[in-house]
């Protein structure tokens, strides 16, 4: 485990520090600048998709998708982070209970 | 969305010419940084508990906890530990690095925002760059032109997140398998969604999302982490294409 943590940690720091030191004053085209800004949003979005897919397995599929869907609507409406998590978490909990109830034959 | 430019008179180290006394930005910038990050720290606690629990289950609680500072990225940290369990250390290192390769984008973006910051700050700040701090720094840079205030705000926000994140992972390590009954994985996408927030209403962001999400999902079968990079590239290109279409 240690070698993995150290190697990933060192590599991650290089990912962070090299552009910070080398690219601060490097000029590039407006297209590249725009891509950099949009790529950051794309990174967060892609992580959302991948983590949702990871969690949405078996009986958790429906509740996970419902929770993420509710959270996306709430986030787009500008709700604070706490409310988003509360509503998303509550949706997931209700969905999980409903799926469990259905599985028992209710 | 163009990067803002910092007026030379504001960014220069020399004292500004006589002008009306303004309130010192430093304390408020620090306070603002802490207050901005505190809700995010609370929101990321479930995610951190998942990571701490996974570290405890692998029988390496100290190494797992150290990753909170060394890797300082939940997705890469978790992916590396899960891959280590399933495919060994080489694959785990490659996975962790590929997942964290998006940091190149965040760091490049912030480097453009901080051209006048001292070298020491750029090195220290680099260690604190991750999704929430990138979002917070970008938003703050839109409204705060003073480099000193930006610096203090970022350090306050980054250290607040780091301390909270590390403490929550430690709790997860201590609780370990007792968290197995709780299905906390769902909080990972929820936390990340909160970072995108109202940006989802922006047509430019919608174009990015419309491309990045399907690419990320369609490439999940690719070698670990590479699909994420493909989604980053495609999503960024979609945003650029959207900007050009709007401008034409």
Short mmCIF file of C-alpha atoms in Angstrom, two decimals:
data_model
loop_
_atom_site.label_atom_id
_atom_site.label_comp_id
_atom_site.label_asym_id
_atom_site.label_seq_id
_atom_site.Cartn_x
_atom_site.Cartn_y
_atom_site.Cartn_z
CA UNK A 1 0.00 0.00 0.00
CA UNK A 2 2.77 2.46 0.92
CA UNK A 3 4.46 2.29 -2.47
CA UNK A 4 1.15 2.98 -4.20
CA UNK A 5 0.32 5.95 -1.97
CA UNK A 6 3.79 7.45 -2.36
CA UNK A 7 3.96 6.95 -6.12
CA UNK A 8 0.48 8.30 -6.79
CA UNK A 9 1.13 11.16 -4.36
CA UNK A 10 4.40 12.14 -6.04
CA UNK A 11 2.91 11.92 -9.52
CA UNK A 12 -0.13 13.91 -8.46
CA UNK A 13 2.05 16.65 -7.02
CA UNK A 14 3.98 16.85 -10.28
CA UNK A 15 0.68 17.16 -12.17
CA UNK A 16 -0.15 20.07 -9.91
CA UNK A 17 3.14 21.90 -9.68
CA UNK A 18 4.63 21.62 -13.18
CA UNK A 19 1.92 23.63 -14.97
CA UNK A 20 1.82 26.06 -12.06
CA UNK A 21 5.52 26.84 -12.44
CA UNK A 22 5.97 26.40 -16.16
CA UNK A 23 2.79 27.68 -17.75
CA UNK A 24 1.88 30.80 -15.75
CA UNK A 25 3.31 33.18 -18.32
CA UNK A 26 3.18 31.02 -21.42
CA UNK A 27 0.79 32.59 -23.89
CA UNK A 28 -1.49 30.43 -25.96
CA UNK A 29 -4.35 30.94 -28.37
CA UNK A 30 -7.82 31.92 -27.22
CA UNK A 31 -9.04 28.49 -28.29
CA UNK A 32 -6.57 26.75 -26.00
CA UNK A 33 -7.50 29.06 -23.12
CA UNK A 34 -11.19 28.28 -23.63
CA UNK A 35 -10.46 24.56 -23.81
CA UNK A 36 -8.59 24.68 -20.51
CA UNK A 37 -11.52 26.35 -18.78
CA UNK A 38 -14.11 23.96 -20.22
CA UNK A 39 -11.92 20.90 -19.63
CA UNK A 40 -12.03 21.54 -15.89
CA UNK A 41 -15.80 21.38 -15.92
CA UNK A 42 -15.62 18.31 -18.14
CA UNK A 43 -13.35 16.61 -15.60
CA UNK A 44 -15.77 17.13 -12.72
CA UNK A 45 -18.70 16.06 -14.91
CA UNK A 46 -16.93 12.91 -16.07
CA UNK A 47 -16.16 12.01 -12.46
CA UNK A 48 -19.85 12.41 -11.62
CA UNK A 49 -20.81 10.05 -14.44
CA UNK A 50 -18.20 7.44 -13.54
CA UNK A 51 -18.94 7.51 -9.81
CA UNK A 52 -22.68 7.29 -10.48
CA UNK A 53 -22.15 4.25 -12.70
CA UNK A 54 -19.94 2.69 -10.03
CA UNK A 55 -22.61 3.11 -7.38
CA UNK A 56 -25.55 2.19 -9.57
CA UNK A 57 -25.32 -1.58 -9.38
CA UNK A 58 -27.80 -4.23 -8.33
CA UNK A 59 -30.57 -2.98 -6.09
CA UNK A 60 -28.84 0.38 -5.71
CA UNK A 61 -29.30 1.22 -9.40
CA UNK A 62 -32.69 2.88 -9.15
CA UNK A 63 -32.08 4.75 -5.88
CA UNK A 64 -28.65 5.99 -7.06
CA UNK A 65 -29.97 7.28 -10.38
CA UNK A 66 -32.93 8.92 -8.66
CA UNK A 67 -30.69 10.58 -6.07
CA UNK A 68 -28.29 11.92 -8.69
CA UNK A 69 -31.19 13.12 -10.83
CA UNK A 70 -32.77 15.00 -7.93
CA UNK A 71 -29.40 16.44 -6.93
CA UNK A 72 -28.76 17.63 -10.49
CA UNK A 73 -32.07 19.50 -10.57
CA UNK A 74 -31.44 20.99 -7.13
CA UNK A 75 -27.88 21.98 -8.08
CA UNK A 76 -29.03 23.69 -11.28
CA UNK A 77 -31.49 25.71 -9.22
CA UNK A 78 -28.64 27.03 -7.12
CA UNK A 79 -29.42 25.24 -3.88
CA UNK A 80 -26.66 25.26 -1.26
CA UNK A 81 -24.52 22.17 -0.92
CA UNK A 82 -26.14 21.02 2.34
CA UNK A 83 -29.63 21.03 0.86
CA UNK A 84 -28.39 19.20 -2.21
CA UNK A 85 -26.87 16.44 -0.11
CA UNK A 86 -29.89 16.26 2.15
CA UNK A 87 -32.34 15.89 -0.73
CA UNK A 88 -30.08 13.54 -2.67
CA UNK A 89 -29.43 11.42 0.40
CA UNK A 90 -33.12 11.35 1.33
CA UNK A 91 -34.06 10.31 -2.21
CA UNK A 92 -31.51 7.53 -2.07
CA UNK A 93 -32.75 6.35 1.34
CA UNK A 94 -36.40 6.38 0.25
CA UNK A 95 -35.51 4.59 -2.97
CA UNK A 96 -33.55 1.95 -1.11
CA UNK A 97 -36.46 1.34 1.28
CA UNK A 98 -38.90 1.13 -1.64
CA UNK A 99 -36.71 -1.33 -3.54
CA UNK A 100 -36.29 -3.47 -0.43
CA UNK A 101 -40.05 -3.44 0.14
CA UNK A 102 -40.73 -4.44 -3.46
CA UNK A 103 -38.19 -7.24 -3.21
CA UNK A 104 -40.07 -8.63 -0.20
CA UNK A 105 -43.26 -8.77 -2.21
CA UNK A 106 -45.15 -5.69 -1.04
CA UNK B 1 -15.67 32.75 -20.41
CA UNK B 2 -12.35 34.44 -20.87
CA UNK B 3 -9.65 34.51 -18.20
CA UNK B 4 -9.64 37.85 -16.50
CA UNK B 5 -6.63 40.10 -16.65
CA UNK B 6 -5.12 41.60 -13.54
CA UNK B 7 -4.50 45.35 -13.81
CA UNK B 8 -0.81 46.10 -13.48
CA UNK B 9 -1.40 48.72 -10.81
CA UNK B 10 -3.16 46.17 -8.65
CA UNK B 11 -0.83 43.29 -9.27
CA UNK B 12 2.42 45.25 -8.86
CA UNK B 13 4.39 45.00 -5.66
CA UNK B 14 5.00 48.78 -5.49
CA UNK B 15 2.60 50.74 -3.29
CA UNK B 16 -0.37 52.20 -5.08
CA UNK B 17 -0.63 55.97 -5.53
CA UNK B 18 -2.58 57.96 -2.97
CA UNK B 19 -6.19 56.93 -2.96
CA UNK B 20 -9.04 56.62 -0.58
CA UNK B 21 -8.19 54.18 2.20
CA UNK B 22 -9.76 50.83 1.52
CA UNK B 23 -10.48 48.15 4.08
CA UNK B 24 -7.63 45.68 4.41
CA UNK B 25 -8.53 42.67 2.27
CA UNK B 26 -6.40 40.14 4.09
CA UNK B 27 -8.57 39.17 7.08
CA UNK B 28 -11.76 39.10 5.07
CA UNK B 29 -10.12 37.03 2.35
CA UNK B 30 -8.99 34.43 4.89
CA UNK B 31 -12.37 34.38 6.61
CA UNK B 32 -14.14 34.15 3.28
CA UNK B 33 -11.92 31.27 2.21
CA UNK B 34 -12.67 29.31 5.37
CA UNK B 35 -16.40 30.05 5.26
CA UNK B 36 -16.63 29.12 1.59
CA UNK B 37 -14.96 25.79 2.15
CA UNK B 38 -16.63 24.70 5.41
CA UNK B 39 -19.89 23.52 3.78
CA UNK B 40 -17.85 21.60 1.23
CA UNK B 41 -15.85 19.96 3.99
CA UNK B 42 -19.08 18.84 5.63
CA UNK B 43 -20.42 17.62 2.31
CA UNK B 44 -17.32 15.59 1.55
CA UNK B 45 -17.33 13.79 4.93
CA UNK B 46 -19.28 10.75 3.63
CA UNK B 47 -16.86 10.45 0.69
CA UNK B 48 -13.91 10.61 3.09
CA UNK B 49 -15.51 7.95 5.32
CA UNK B 50 -15.75 5.64 2.30
CA UNK B 51 -12.01 6.09 1.65
CA UNK B 52 -11.04 5.64 5.29
CA UNK B 53 -13.15 2.52 5.55
CA UNK B 54 -11.58 1.10 2.36
CA UNK B 55 -8.09 1.77 3.77
CA UNK B 56 -8.95 -0.03 7.00
CA UNK B 57 -10.38 -3.00 5.11
CA UNK B 58 -7.10 -3.37 3.21
CA UNK B 59 -5.16 -3.62 6.45
CA UNK B 60 -3.08 -0.48 5.87
CA UNK B 61 -4.81 2.25 7.84
CA UNK B 62 -1.80 4.55 8.26
CA UNK B 63 -0.79 4.40 4.61
CA UNK B 64 -4.41 4.89 3.60
CA UNK B 65 -4.73 7.92 5.86
CA UNK B 66 -1.44 9.41 4.62
CA UNK B 67 -2.95 9.36 1.15
CA UNK B 68 -5.36 12.05 2.31
CA UNK B 69 -2.42 14.49 2.23
CA UNK B 70 -0.11 12.85 -0.32
CA UNK B 71 -2.69 12.11 -3.02
CA UNK B 72 -5.21 14.72 -1.84
CA UNK B 73 -7.83 13.53 -4.29
CA UNK B 74 -10.66 11.23 -3.28
CA UNK B 75 -11.40 9.65 -6.66
CA UNK B 76 -7.77 8.76 -7.37
CA UNK B 77 -7.20 7.63 -3.78
CA UNK B 78 -10.19 5.31 -3.82
CA UNK B 79 -9.51 4.03 -7.34
CA UNK B 80 -5.88 3.27 -6.47
CA UNK B 81 -6.83 1.32 -3.34
CA UNK B 82 -9.57 -0.67 -5.09
CA UNK B 83 -7.26 -1.45 -8.02
CA UNK B 84 -4.50 -2.52 -5.63
CA UNK B 85 -6.89 -5.05 -4.13
CA UNK B 86 -8.03 -6.33 -7.55
CA UNK B 87 -4.99 -6.02 -9.86
CA UNK B 88 -1.83 -5.27 -7.90
CA UNK B 89 0.42 -2.28 -7.27
CA UNK B 90 1.50 -1.39 -10.83
CA UNK B 91 -2.08 -1.18 -12.05
CA UNK B 92 -3.03 0.73 -8.89
CA UNK B 93 -0.34 3.36 -9.44
CA UNK B 94 -1.27 3.74 -13.10
CA UNK B 95 -4.96 4.06 -12.22
CA UNK B 96 -4.36 6.64 -9.51
CA UNK B 97 -2.18 8.74 -11.80
CA UNK B 98 -4.59 8.57 -14.72
CA UNK B 99 -7.54 9.59 -12.55
CA UNK B 100 -5.52 12.49 -11.16
CA UNK B 101 -4.21 13.54 -14.58
CA UNK B 102 -7.10 16.01 -14.70
CA UNK B 103 -5.09 18.03 -12.18
CA UNK B 104 -2.98 19.15 -15.14
CA UNK B 105 -6.03 21.00 -16.40
CA UNK B 106 -6.88 22.55 -13.02
CA UNK B 107 -3.29 23.61 -12.42
CA UNK B 108 -2.90 25.10 -15.89
CA UNK B 109 -6.15 26.99 -15.47
CA UNK B 110 -5.11 28.42 -12.10
CA UNK B 111 -1.60 29.22 -13.33
CA UNK B 112 -3.25 31.56 -15.84
CA UNK B 113 -5.18 33.15 -12.99
CA UNK B 114 -2.08 33.69 -10.86
CA UNK B 115 0.63 35.08 -13.14
CA UNK B 116 1.71 37.63 -10.53
CA UNK B 117 1.81 35.30 -7.55
CA UNK B 118 5.19 34.57 -5.96
CA UNK B 119 6.92 31.29 -6.66
CA UNK B 120 6.59 30.02 -3.08
CA UNK B 121 2.84 30.42 -3.24
CA UNK B 122 2.53 28.59 -6.53
CA UNK B 123 4.48 25.64 -5.10
CA UNK B 124 2.47 25.54 -1.85
CA UNK B 125 -0.85 26.14 -3.58
CA UNK B 126 -0.11 23.41 -6.09
CA UNK B 127 -0.25 20.85 -3.30
CA UNK B 128 -3.79 21.99 -2.46
CA UNK B 129 -5.28 21.92 -5.95
CA UNK B 130 -8.22 19.53 -6.29
CA UNK B 131 -11.78 19.78 -7.61
CA UNK B 132 -13.35 21.88 -4.80
CA UNK B 133 -10.38 24.24 -4.41
CA UNK B 134 -10.22 24.71 -8.20
CA UNK B 135 -13.91 25.64 -8.31
CA UNK B 136 -13.58 27.99 -5.34
CA UNK B 137 -10.43 29.66 -6.73
CA UNK B 138 -11.99 30.16 -10.17
CA UNK B 139 -15.11 31.73 -8.69
CA UNK B 140 -13.11 33.95 -6.35
CA UNK B 141 -10.77 35.08 -9.13
CA UNK B 142 -13.80 36.28 -11.09
CA UNK B 143 -14.63 38.83 -8.40
CA UNK B 144 -11.29 39.54 -6.66
CA UNK B 145 -8.48 41.18 -8.66
CA UNK B 146 -6.05 41.64 -5.75
CA UNK B 147 -3.33 38.93 -5.91
CA UNK B 148 -2.73 39.08 -2.15
CA UNK B 149 -6.40 38.56 -1.37
CA UNK B 150 -6.55 35.71 -3.90
CA UNK B 151 -3.52 34.13 -2.25
CA UNK B 152 -4.90 34.32 1.27
CA UNK B 153 -8.32 33.16 0.18
CA UNK B 154 -6.95 30.11 -1.61
CA UNK B 155 -4.63 29.09 1.21
CA UNK B 156 -7.42 29.46 3.77
CA UNK B 157 -9.82 27.44 1.64
CA UNK B 158 -7.27 24.77 0.75
CA UNK B 159 -6.00 24.25 4.28
CA UNK B 160 -9.55 24.13 5.63
CA UNK B 161 -10.43 21.43 3.12
CA UNK B 162 -7.20 19.53 3.77
CA UNK B 163 -7.68 19.47 7.54
CA UNK B 164 -11.33 18.48 7.32
CA UNK B 165 -10.68 15.88 4.63
CA UNK B 166 -7.81 14.31 6.53
CA UNK B 167 -9.76 14.24 9.80
CA UNK B 168 -12.78 12.63 8.14
CA UNK B 169 -10.63 9.95 6.50
CA UNK B 170 -9.08 9.26 9.91
CA UNK B 171 -12.57 8.74 11.33
CA UNK B 172 -13.35 6.40 8.43
CA UNK B 173 -10.18 4.44 9.15
CA UNK B 174 -11.12 4.12 12.83
CA UNK B 175 -14.70 3.06 12.07
CA UNK B 176 -13.54 0.69 9.34
CA UNK B 177 -15.89 -2.20 8.64
CA UNK B 178 -18.56 -0.71 10.90
CA UNK B 179 -19.46 1.53 7.92
CA UNK B 180 -20.17 -1.46 5.67
CA UNK B 181 -23.89 -1.35 6.39
CA UNK B 182 -24.11 2.24 5.19
CA UNK B 183 -24.21 2.69 1.43
CA UNK B 184 -22.21 5.92 1.30
CA UNK B 185 -20.97 5.60 -2.29
CA UNK B 186 -23.89 7.66 -3.52
CA UNK B 187 -22.42 10.74 -1.83
CA UNK B 188 -19.46 10.77 -4.22
CA UNK B 189 -21.46 11.97 -7.26
CA UNK B 190 -23.64 14.16 -5.04
CA UNK B 191 -20.59 16.03 -3.70
CA UNK B 192 -19.23 16.52 -7.19
CA UNK B 193 -22.60 17.70 -8.47
CA UNK B 194 -22.60 20.42 -5.87
CA UNK B 195 -19.35 21.73 -7.37
CA UNK B 196 -20.87 22.14 -10.81
CA UNK B 197 -23.94 23.74 -9.22
CA UNK B 198 -25.64 26.56 -11.06
CA UNK B 199 -23.19 26.17 -13.92
CA UNK B 200 -25.59 23.48 -15.15
CA UNK B 201 -27.90 26.28 -16.29
CA UNK B 202 -25.21 27.80 -18.50
CA UNK B 203 -25.50 26.74 -22.16
CA UNK B 204 -21.72 26.42 -22.38
CA UNK B 205 -21.61 24.06 -19.42
CA UNK B 206 -24.56 22.12 -20.78
CA UNK B 207 -22.63 21.54 -24.00
CA UNK B 208 -19.67 20.28 -21.99
CA UNK B 209 -21.89 17.99 -19.90
CA UNK B 210 -23.77 16.69 -22.94
CA UNK B 211 -20.51 15.40 -24.40
CA UNK B 212 -18.42 14.56 -21.31
CA UNK B 213 -21.05 12.35 -19.66
CA UNK B 214 -21.69 9.96 -22.58
CA UNK B 215 -17.99 9.76 -23.39
CA UNK B 216 -17.20 8.95 -19.74
CA UNK B 217 -19.88 6.25 -19.68
CA UNK B 218 -18.97 4.75 -23.04
CA UNK B 219 -15.30 4.50 -22.13
CA UNK B 220 -15.64 2.82 -18.75
CA UNK B 221 -14.33 -0.37 -20.37
CA UNK B 222 -11.09 1.32 -21.37
CA UNK B 223 -7.95 0.89 -19.26
CA UNK B 224 -8.55 2.56 -15.91
CA UNK B 225 -8.48 6.35 -16.01
CA UNK B 226 -8.05 6.70 -19.78
CA UNK B 227 -11.78 7.05 -20.36
CA UNK B 228 -11.82 9.95 -17.93
CA UNK B 229 -9.13 11.70 -19.95
CA UNK B 230 -11.09 11.09 -23.16
CA UNK B 231 -14.15 12.66 -21.54
CA UNK B 232 -12.10 15.66 -20.40
CA UNK B 233 -10.74 16.19 -23.91
CA UNK B 234 -14.09 15.73 -25.63
CA UNK B 235 -15.97 17.87 -23.12
CA UNK B 236 -13.45 20.68 -23.43
CA UNK B 237 -13.69 20.52 -27.22
CA UNK B 238 -17.48 20.65 -27.01
CA UNK B 239 -17.27 23.78 -24.88
CA UNK B 240 -14.96 25.44 -27.40
CA UNK B 241 -17.24 24.45 -30.28
CA UNK B 242 -20.20 25.88 -28.41
CA UNK B 243 -18.38 29.16 -27.80
CA UNK B 244 -17.52 29.44 -31.50
CA UNK B 245 -21.08 28.66 -32.50
CA UNK B 246 -22.38 31.35 -30.13
CA UNK B 247 -19.88 33.87 -31.46
CA UNK B 248 -20.71 33.22 -35.12
#
